[in-house]
Each structure stands twice: as C-alpha cells, then as structure tokens.
Tab-separated table of C-alpha atoms and ligand atoms in Angstrom:
chain	number	residue	atom	x	y	z
A	1	MET	CA	0.000	0.000	0.000
A	2	LYS	CA	1.250	3.524	-0.694
A	3	ILE	CA	1.196	5.438	2.602
A	4	LEU	CA	1.883	9.026	3.620
A	5	LEU	CA	3.202	8.951	7.192
A	6	LEU	CA	3.011	12.395	8.825
A	7	GLY	CA	5.897	12.450	11.272
A	8	GLY	CA	7.953	14.489	13.688
A	9	THR	CA	7.807	12.013	16.587
A	10	GLY	CA	9.707	8.972	17.802
A	11	GLU	CA	6.666	6.790	17.109
A	12	ALA	CA	6.582	7.970	13.492
A	13	ARG	CA	10.229	6.961	13.044
A	14	ARG	CA	9.561	3.563	14.624
A	15	LEU	CA	6.458	3.070	12.515
A	16	ALA	CA	8.300	3.919	9.278
A	17	ALA	CA	10.833	1.174	10.047
A	18	GLU	CA	8.064	-1.298	10.919
A	19	LEU	CA	5.977	-0.594	7.792
A	20	LEU	CA	8.740	-0.376	5.189
A	21	PRO	CA	9.169	-4.097	4.545
A	22	ASP	CA	5.492	-4.422	3.508
A	23	HIS	CA	4.453	-0.976	2.264
A	24	ASP	CA	5.544	1.929	0.103
A	25	VAL	CA	5.938	4.626	2.775
A	26	ILE	CA	6.723	8.313	2.378
A	27	SER	CA	7.393	10.015	5.723
A	28	SER	CA	6.951	13.759	5.989
A	29	LEU	CA	8.498	16.314	8.336
A	30	ALA	CA	7.587	19.973	8.790
A	31	GLY	CA	11.293	20.717	8.363
A	32	ARG	CA	11.629	23.278	11.127
A	33	THR	CA	13.807	21.324	13.602
A	34	ARG	CA	17.554	21.626	13.138
A	35	ASP	CA	19.338	18.266	12.956
A	36	ALA	CA	16.003	16.438	13.038
A	37	ARG	CA	16.217	12.704	13.637
A	38	LEU	CA	15.207	11.225	10.296
A	39	PRO	CA	13.089	8.130	9.651
A	40	VAL	CA	14.279	5.399	7.313
A	41	GLY	CA	12.834	5.393	3.794
A	42	ALA	CA	11.498	8.092	1.506
A	43	LEU	CA	11.076	11.571	2.940
A	44	HIS	CA	9.042	14.684	2.119
A	45	HIS	CA	10.469	17.797	3.760
A	46	GLY	CA	8.352	20.890	4.537
A	47	GLY	CA	4.663	21.731	4.524
A	48	PHE	CA	2.205	20.867	1.759
A	49	GLY	CA	0.490	24.262	1.511
A	50	GLY	CA	-2.659	23.820	3.579
A	51	VAL	CA	-5.563	21.448	2.893
A	52	GLU	CA	-5.553	22.243	-0.827
A	53	GLY	CA	-1.830	21.655	-1.211
A	54	LEU	CA	-2.003	18.426	0.764
A	55	SER	CA	-4.986	17.185	-1.269
A	56	SER	CA	-3.142	17.784	-4.558
A	57	TRP	CA	0.008	16.166	-3.176
A	58	LEU	CA	-1.926	13.046	-2.095
A	59	VAL	CA	-3.487	12.690	-5.565
A	60	ASP	CA	-0.220	13.417	-7.442
A	61	HIS	CA	1.656	10.787	-5.412
A	62	GLY	CA	-1.068	8.134	-5.600
A	63	ILE	CA	-1.353	7.862	-1.817
A	64	GLN	CA	-3.839	5.210	-0.691
A	65	THR	CA	-3.731	5.749	3.094
A	66	VAL	CA	-2.578	8.500	5.448
A	67	ILE	CA	-1.175	7.778	8.898
A	68	ASP	CA	-0.940	10.879	11.063
A	69	ALA	CA	1.803	10.214	13.626
A	70	THR	CA	2.462	13.874	14.397
A	71	HIS	CA	2.885	15.198	17.934
A	72	PRO	CA	-0.368	15.462	19.957
A	73	PHE	CA	-0.027	19.273	19.846
A	74	ALA	CA	0.450	19.523	16.055
A	75	ALA	CA	-3.260	20.320	15.724
A	76	MET	CA	-3.113	22.176	12.423
A	77	MET	CA	-1.432	19.346	10.524
A	78	THR	CA	-3.918	16.872	12.016
A	79	ALA	CA	-6.872	19.072	11.019
A	80	HIS	CA	-5.496	19.452	7.483
A	81	ALA	CA	-4.985	15.697	7.124
A	82	ALA	CA	-8.553	15.023	8.309
A	83	ALA	CA	-10.026	17.584	5.894
A	84	ALA	CA	-7.984	16.412	2.883
A	85	CYS	CA	-8.671	12.699	3.508
A	86	SER	CA	-12.364	13.369	3.998
A	87	ALA	CA	-12.573	15.347	0.730
A	88	LEU	CA	-10.686	12.622	-1.199
A	89	ASP	CA	-12.373	9.729	0.617
A	90	LEU	CA	-8.974	8.368	1.685
A	91	PRO	CA	-8.502	6.240	4.819
A	92	LEU	CA	-6.844	8.140	7.689
A	93	LEU	CA	-5.539	6.785	10.986
A	94	VAL	CA	-4.161	9.013	13.748
A	95	LEU	CA	-1.436	7.480	15.923
A	96	ARG	CA	-1.777	9.176	19.320
A	97	ARG	CA	0.258	8.017	22.286
A	98	PRO	CA	-1.740	8.100	25.556
A	99	GLY	CA	-1.465	11.240	27.691
A	100	TRP	CA	0.240	11.205	31.092
A	101	GLN	CA	-1.835	10.104	34.079
A	102	GLN	CA	-1.710	11.757	37.482
A	103	GLN	CA	-0.198	9.570	40.223
A	104	PRO	CA	-0.382	9.683	44.018
A	105	GLY	CA	1.855	12.510	45.228
A	106	ASP	CA	1.317	14.640	42.113
A	107	THR	CA	-0.091	18.170	42.363
A	108	TRP	CA	-1.331	18.897	38.869
A	109	HIS	CA	-3.230	21.911	37.587
A	110	TRP	CA	-4.857	21.490	34.165
A	111	THR	CA	-5.079	24.399	31.723
A	112	SER	CA	-6.318	24.751	28.172
A	113	ASP	CA	-3.351	26.543	26.589
A	114	SER	CA	-0.162	28.526	27.220
A	115	ALA	CA	-1.992	31.784	27.957
A	116	ALA	CA	-4.173	30.077	30.584
A	117	ALA	CA	-1.082	28.424	32.117
A	118	ALA	CA	0.700	31.788	32.337
A	119	ALA	CA	-2.376	33.394	33.914
A	120	LEU	CA	-2.473	30.662	36.578
A	121	LEU	CA	1.129	31.094	37.758
A	122	PRO	CA	0.819	34.198	39.981
A	123	ALA	CA	-1.911	32.454	41.994
A	124	LEU	CA	0.282	29.366	42.430
A	125	LEU	CA	3.478	31.043	43.561
A	126	ALA	CA	4.451	34.477	44.762
A	127	GLY	CA	7.829	35.401	43.334
A	128	GLY	CA	8.823	31.792	42.718
A	129	ARG	CA	10.855	30.145	39.955
A	130	VAL	CA	9.238	28.582	36.882
A	131	PHE	CA	10.493	25.817	34.583
A	132	LEU	CA	8.827	25.819	31.133
A	133	THR	CA	9.047	22.645	29.038
A	134	ILE	CA	6.471	23.563	26.415
A	135	GLY	CA	8.684	23.926	23.360
A	136	ARG	CA	9.318	27.289	21.725
A	137	GLN	CA	5.911	28.033	20.247
A	138	GLY	CA	3.974	29.043	23.371
A	139	LEU	CA	6.848	30.770	25.190
A	140	ALA	CA	5.778	34.350	24.480
A	141	ALA	CA	2.656	33.891	26.622
A	142	PHE	CA	4.934	33.742	29.701
A	143	ALA	CA	6.991	36.855	28.946
A	144	HIS	CA	5.071	39.123	31.305
A	145	THR	CA	4.519	36.963	34.393
A	146	GLY	CA	7.348	38.809	36.174
A	147	LEU	CA	8.552	35.444	37.519
A	148	TRP	CA	12.088	34.106	37.163
A	149	THR	CA	11.814	31.567	34.349
A	150	LEU	CA	13.921	28.777	32.905
A	151	ALA	CA	12.776	27.431	29.510
A	152	ARG	CA	13.966	24.252	27.794
A	153	CYS	CA	13.574	23.842	24.017
A	154	VAL	CA	15.123	21.723	21.279
A	155	ASP	CA	15.911	24.706	19.033
A	156	PRO	CA	16.322	28.352	20.043
A	157	PRO	CA	13.190	30.487	19.705
A	158	ASP	CA	13.402	33.284	17.150
A	159	PRO	CA	13.860	35.915	18.450
A	160	VAL	CA	15.766	34.511	21.447
A	161	PRO	CA	13.838	35.664	24.538
A	162	THR	CA	15.664	37.991	26.918
A	163	TRP	CA	13.167	37.564	29.771
A	164	CYS	CA	14.117	33.933	30.593
A	165	GLU	CA	17.087	31.610	30.840
A	166	LEU	CA	17.235	29.055	28.082
A	167	ILE	CA	18.416	25.440	27.984
A	168	LEU	CA	18.712	23.882	24.520
A	169	ASP	CA	18.353	20.134	24.845
A	170	ARG	CA	16.288	17.238	23.563
A	171	GLY	CA	15.084	14.052	25.255
A	172	PRO	CA	15.131	11.370	26.301
A	173	TYR	CA	15.696	12.743	29.794
A	174	GLU	CA	16.818	10.629	32.757
A	175	PRO	CA	15.102	10.826	36.179
A	176	ALA	CA	18.315	11.543	38.144
A	177	ALA	CA	19.292	14.393	35.793
A	178	GLU	CA	15.797	15.917	35.923
A	179	LEU	CA	15.828	15.762	39.726
A	180	GLU	CA	19.236	17.434	39.794
A	181	LEU	CA	18.055	20.162	37.409
A	182	LEU	CA	14.932	20.989	39.425
A	183	ARG	CA	16.980	21.012	42.646
A	184	THR	CA	19.945	23.065	41.480
A	185	ARG	CA	17.800	25.629	39.656
A	186	ARG	CA	15.497	25.811	42.716
A	187	ILE	CA	12.372	25.343	40.602
A	188	ASP	CA	9.025	25.986	42.330
A	189	VAL	CA	6.634	25.073	39.511
A	190	LEU	CA	6.905	23.048	36.288
A	191	VAL	CA	4.832	23.902	33.210
A	192	THR	CA	4.444	21.292	30.495
A	193	LYS	CA	2.178	20.115	27.705
A	194	ASN	CA	0.503	16.749	28.207
A	195	SER	CA	2.658	15.224	25.491
A	196	GLY	CA	2.634	11.708	26.952
A	197	GLY	CA	5.269	9.051	26.275
A	198	ASP	CA	8.466	8.009	28.063
A	199	MET	CA	11.004	10.315	26.439
A	200	THR	CA	10.145	13.403	28.497
A	201	SER	CA	8.182	12.037	31.461
A	202	ALA	CA	11.100	11.955	33.959
A	203	LYS	CA	10.448	15.595	34.892
A	204	LEU	CA	7.040	14.578	36.268
A	205	ALA	CA	8.609	11.963	38.561
A	206	ALA	CA	11.186	14.535	39.679
A	207	ALA	CA	8.447	17.091	40.430
A	208	ARG	CA	6.544	14.440	42.402
A	209	GLU	CA	9.638	13.599	44.452
A	210	LEU	CA	10.266	17.269	45.269
A	211	SER	CA	6.527	18.037	45.831
A	212	ILE	CA	6.663	20.650	43.068
A	213	PRO	CA	3.305	21.536	41.480
A	214	VAL	CA	2.908	20.961	37.745
A	215	VAL	CA	0.787	23.015	35.343
A	216	LEU	CA	-0.296	20.801	32.457
A	217	ILE	CA	-1.598	22.102	29.158
A	218	GLU	CA	-4.350	19.863	27.788
A	219	ARG	CA	-4.093	18.353	24.323
A	220	PRO	CA	-6.076	19.993	21.560
A	221	PRO	CA	-9.083	17.849	20.590
A	222	LEU	CA	-8.868	15.531	17.588
A	223	PRO	CA	-11.099	16.226	14.571
A	224	ALA	CA	-14.498	14.567	14.997
A	225	GLY	CA	-14.797	10.973	13.882
A	226	VAL	CA	-11.138	10.196	13.082
A	227	ALA	CA	-9.871	6.656	13.733
A	228	VAL	CA	-7.184	6.554	16.428
A	229	ALA	CA	-4.458	4.029	17.283
A	230	ARG	CA	-2.421	4.252	20.485
A	231	THR	CA	0.611	2.186	19.441
A	232	THR	CA	2.499	1.286	16.278
A	233	GLY	CA	1.213	-2.290	16.743
A	234	GLU	CA	-2.361	-1.011	16.568
A	235	VAL	CA	-1.514	0.814	13.344
A	236	ARG	CA	-0.139	-2.384	11.801
A	237	ALA	CA	-3.235	-4.303	12.890
A	238	TRP	CA	-5.493	-1.599	11.372
A	239	LEU	CA	-3.591	-1.797	8.065
A	240	THR	CA	-3.930	-5.558	7.815
A	241	GLY	CA	-7.483	-5.694	9.218
B	1	NAP	P1	1.187	22.354	13.221
B	1	NAP	O1	1.061	23.670	13.899
B	1	NAP	O2	0.116	21.360	13.404
B	1	NAP	O3	1.410	22.528	11.656
B	1	NAP	C1	1.764	23.766	11.063
B	1	NAP	C2	2.107	23.492	9.623
B	1	NAP	O4	3.382	22.843	9.515
B	1	NAP	C3	1.142	22.560	8.910
B	1	NAP	O5	-0.014	23.252	8.491
B	1	NAP	C4	2.014	22.045	7.785
B	1	NAP	O6	2.199	23.045	6.790
B	1	NAP	C5	3.355	21.894	8.454
B	1	NAP	N1	3.544	20.556	9.047
B	1	NAP	C6	3.352	20.166	10.336
B	1	NAP	N2	3.675	18.887	10.510
B	1	NAP	C7	4.076	18.435	9.307
B	1	NAP	C8	4.539	17.186	8.849
B	1	NAP	N3	4.687	16.117	9.664
B	1	NAP	N4	4.859	17.077	7.523
B	1	NAP	C9	4.744	18.140	6.681
B	1	NAP	N5	4.314	19.350	7.066
B	1	NAP	C10	3.992	19.499	8.370
B	1	NAP	O7	2.581	21.658	13.655
B	1	NAP	P2	3.622	22.065	14.792
B	1	NAP	O8	2.965	21.953	16.122
B	1	NAP	O9	4.314	23.319	14.402
B	1	NAP	O10	4.636	20.845	14.672
B	1	NAP	C11	5.483	20.751	13.549
B	1	NAP	C12	6.128	19.382	13.558
B	1	NAP	O11	6.852	19.192	14.765
B	1	NAP	C13	5.099	18.259	13.461
B	1	NAP	O12	5.568	17.333	12.507
B	1	NAP	C14	5.082	17.636	14.855
B	1	NAP	O13	4.890	16.240	14.801
B	1	NAP	C15	6.463	17.997	15.386
B	1	NAP	N6	6.445	18.246	16.840
B	1	NAP	C16	5.581	19.164	17.354
B	1	NAP	C17	5.573	19.395	18.722
B	1	NAP	C18	4.606	20.363	19.333
B	1	NAP	O14	4.617	20.504	20.576
B	1	NAP	N7	3.764	21.032	18.558
B	1	NAP	C19	6.459	18.675	19.554
B	1	NAP	C20	7.336	17.746	18.984
B	1	NAP	C21	7.318	17.538	17.625
B	1	NAP	P3	1.278	23.156	5.488
B	1	NAP	O15	-0.023	23.766	5.927
B	1	NAP	O16	2.069	24.014	4.563
B	1	NAP	O17	1.077	21.747	4.961
C-alpha cells in the first residue's frame, strides 16, 4: 500500500521502520527542527500548503492511506490531514500516544493553553521560579509573568527571549538528571504540555519527588470521527485488518 506517514515524533520513526518491509511509505516532516532525527525510507520535507496543497500532493503521489503520527499538539497538521482525507475519501488513521496520568503525590493543575497556564502562575506562587518545558511556540505567553523563568527547548526560539534563561536540549531525559536540574535551579513550579510518552516524562517523577506543582496544558481535541491508534502495533493491525 502507498502510505503518507506524517511524522515528527519517535513513534513515526519507529512506525516507518516497521511498515517499510510491507508498504511503500513516504514520511513527511515539517522541516523546522535543526538536525532532526530522520526516519528510514522516503522523505518529504516541509509543509504541503494547507488542505488544498495536501490534497493535490496526495493525488499526485497516488497515496492510498494517510497515517498521522504527528505530535499530539500539532493540531493544524492533524486538522489538514482530516479535511484532505475526507474530501478525497482516503482512509486516515491518527497514531496518538496516551497522555500522562496523574499519580499519588502529584499536584497537577490542568489548563487549556499557554496563555491560561501563564495566567495561573501568579496564583500558584508568589515570586517563585518557573520551569517551562512547552517547546518554543507558546513561550511568548509567559513573557510578562514577572517570575524568574527557565525554559527548555530543542531549538532556540526566534527571536531569542531575553526575559528567561534558556536550555537547549532534547530528550530522552533521565530521572536523576531531571531531579538534579529541578533542585539546582530551585524550581518551584513546572509547566508542560501533556505530550505523553516516556522520552520526556522523567520531569514529572522529579516534580513528584520534590513536591513541586505541575501546570499541564491539555491536548487539543482531535477532529471529529477520526480513527485513532495508540501504538504502532495497533496501526499495523489496522492496516492488515
Ligand atoms: P502544526 O502547527 O500542526 O502545523 C503547522 C504546519 O506545519 C502545517 O499546516 C504544515 O504546513 C506543516 N507541518 C506540520 N507537521 C508536518 C509534517 N509532519 N509534515 C509536513 N508538514 C507538516 O505543527 P507544529 O505543532 O508546528 O509541529 C510541527 C512538527 O513538529 C510536526 O511534525 C510535529 O509532529 C512535530 N512536533 C511538534 C511538537 C509540538 O509541541 N507542537 C512537539 C514535537 C514535535 P502546510 O499547511 O504548509 O502543509
């Protein structure tokens, strides 16, 4: 089967390797991450040009099925894939890893987006120290909290913010290192997206151990009616079923 695999995640890379022996797979990346980890097999780099561009691309390349294995917060790409597949009557499956689940000892505060998370901070801590692990896109919402802030991103934001300290790093992160980071930087609150998965979850265990509250940004909703798999195994089963 000829498949477009929308990527940008570890699962997408794993899935490309798993599907390649049996299918004709083209993976696609937005192309904005420097030194991105690349999947095996054929690759499309960069956007498609909205729903219209994606629809034309799918027809031109004879794609029979689309697997959307983008990050849970890549809502625009997911919406475009749903709209294009619906218009062309193409099968679409979204691979979505489960979100993180609160555990005993966690103090979690749920918010809808970066702006809501930033608005919550003054009520949670007076003059405390914030650790943002939300990527670079939502950072600007925190510029005016007046709180000392450490932000961790894979690539530097453009422009580089002057109102926070920046760590450039990418997972997977180890529990002992996350604990050390929260301790040495004297972090009082952690802000994160509910990305799910193992690669970046160690910070949650570290926050639990240090009794640090966590502000979690909820995932954007999926388009109505799309089929969803939670694992690469479920995707393979869906393709053969
Ligand atoms: P987005 O807001 O949903 O998408 C913005 C635009 O980028 C899309 O309309 C599309 O451009 C292009 N695009 C996004 N993903 C693409 C893909 N896999 N292949 C080709 N074009 C793509 O996406 P985003 O949140 O900026 O994320 C961009 C990429 O980074 C995604 O692949 C995602 O999996 C990965 N990522 C995102 C996050 C996050 O927190 N958002 C975290 C880790 C990894 P056109 O309209 O021109 O087609």
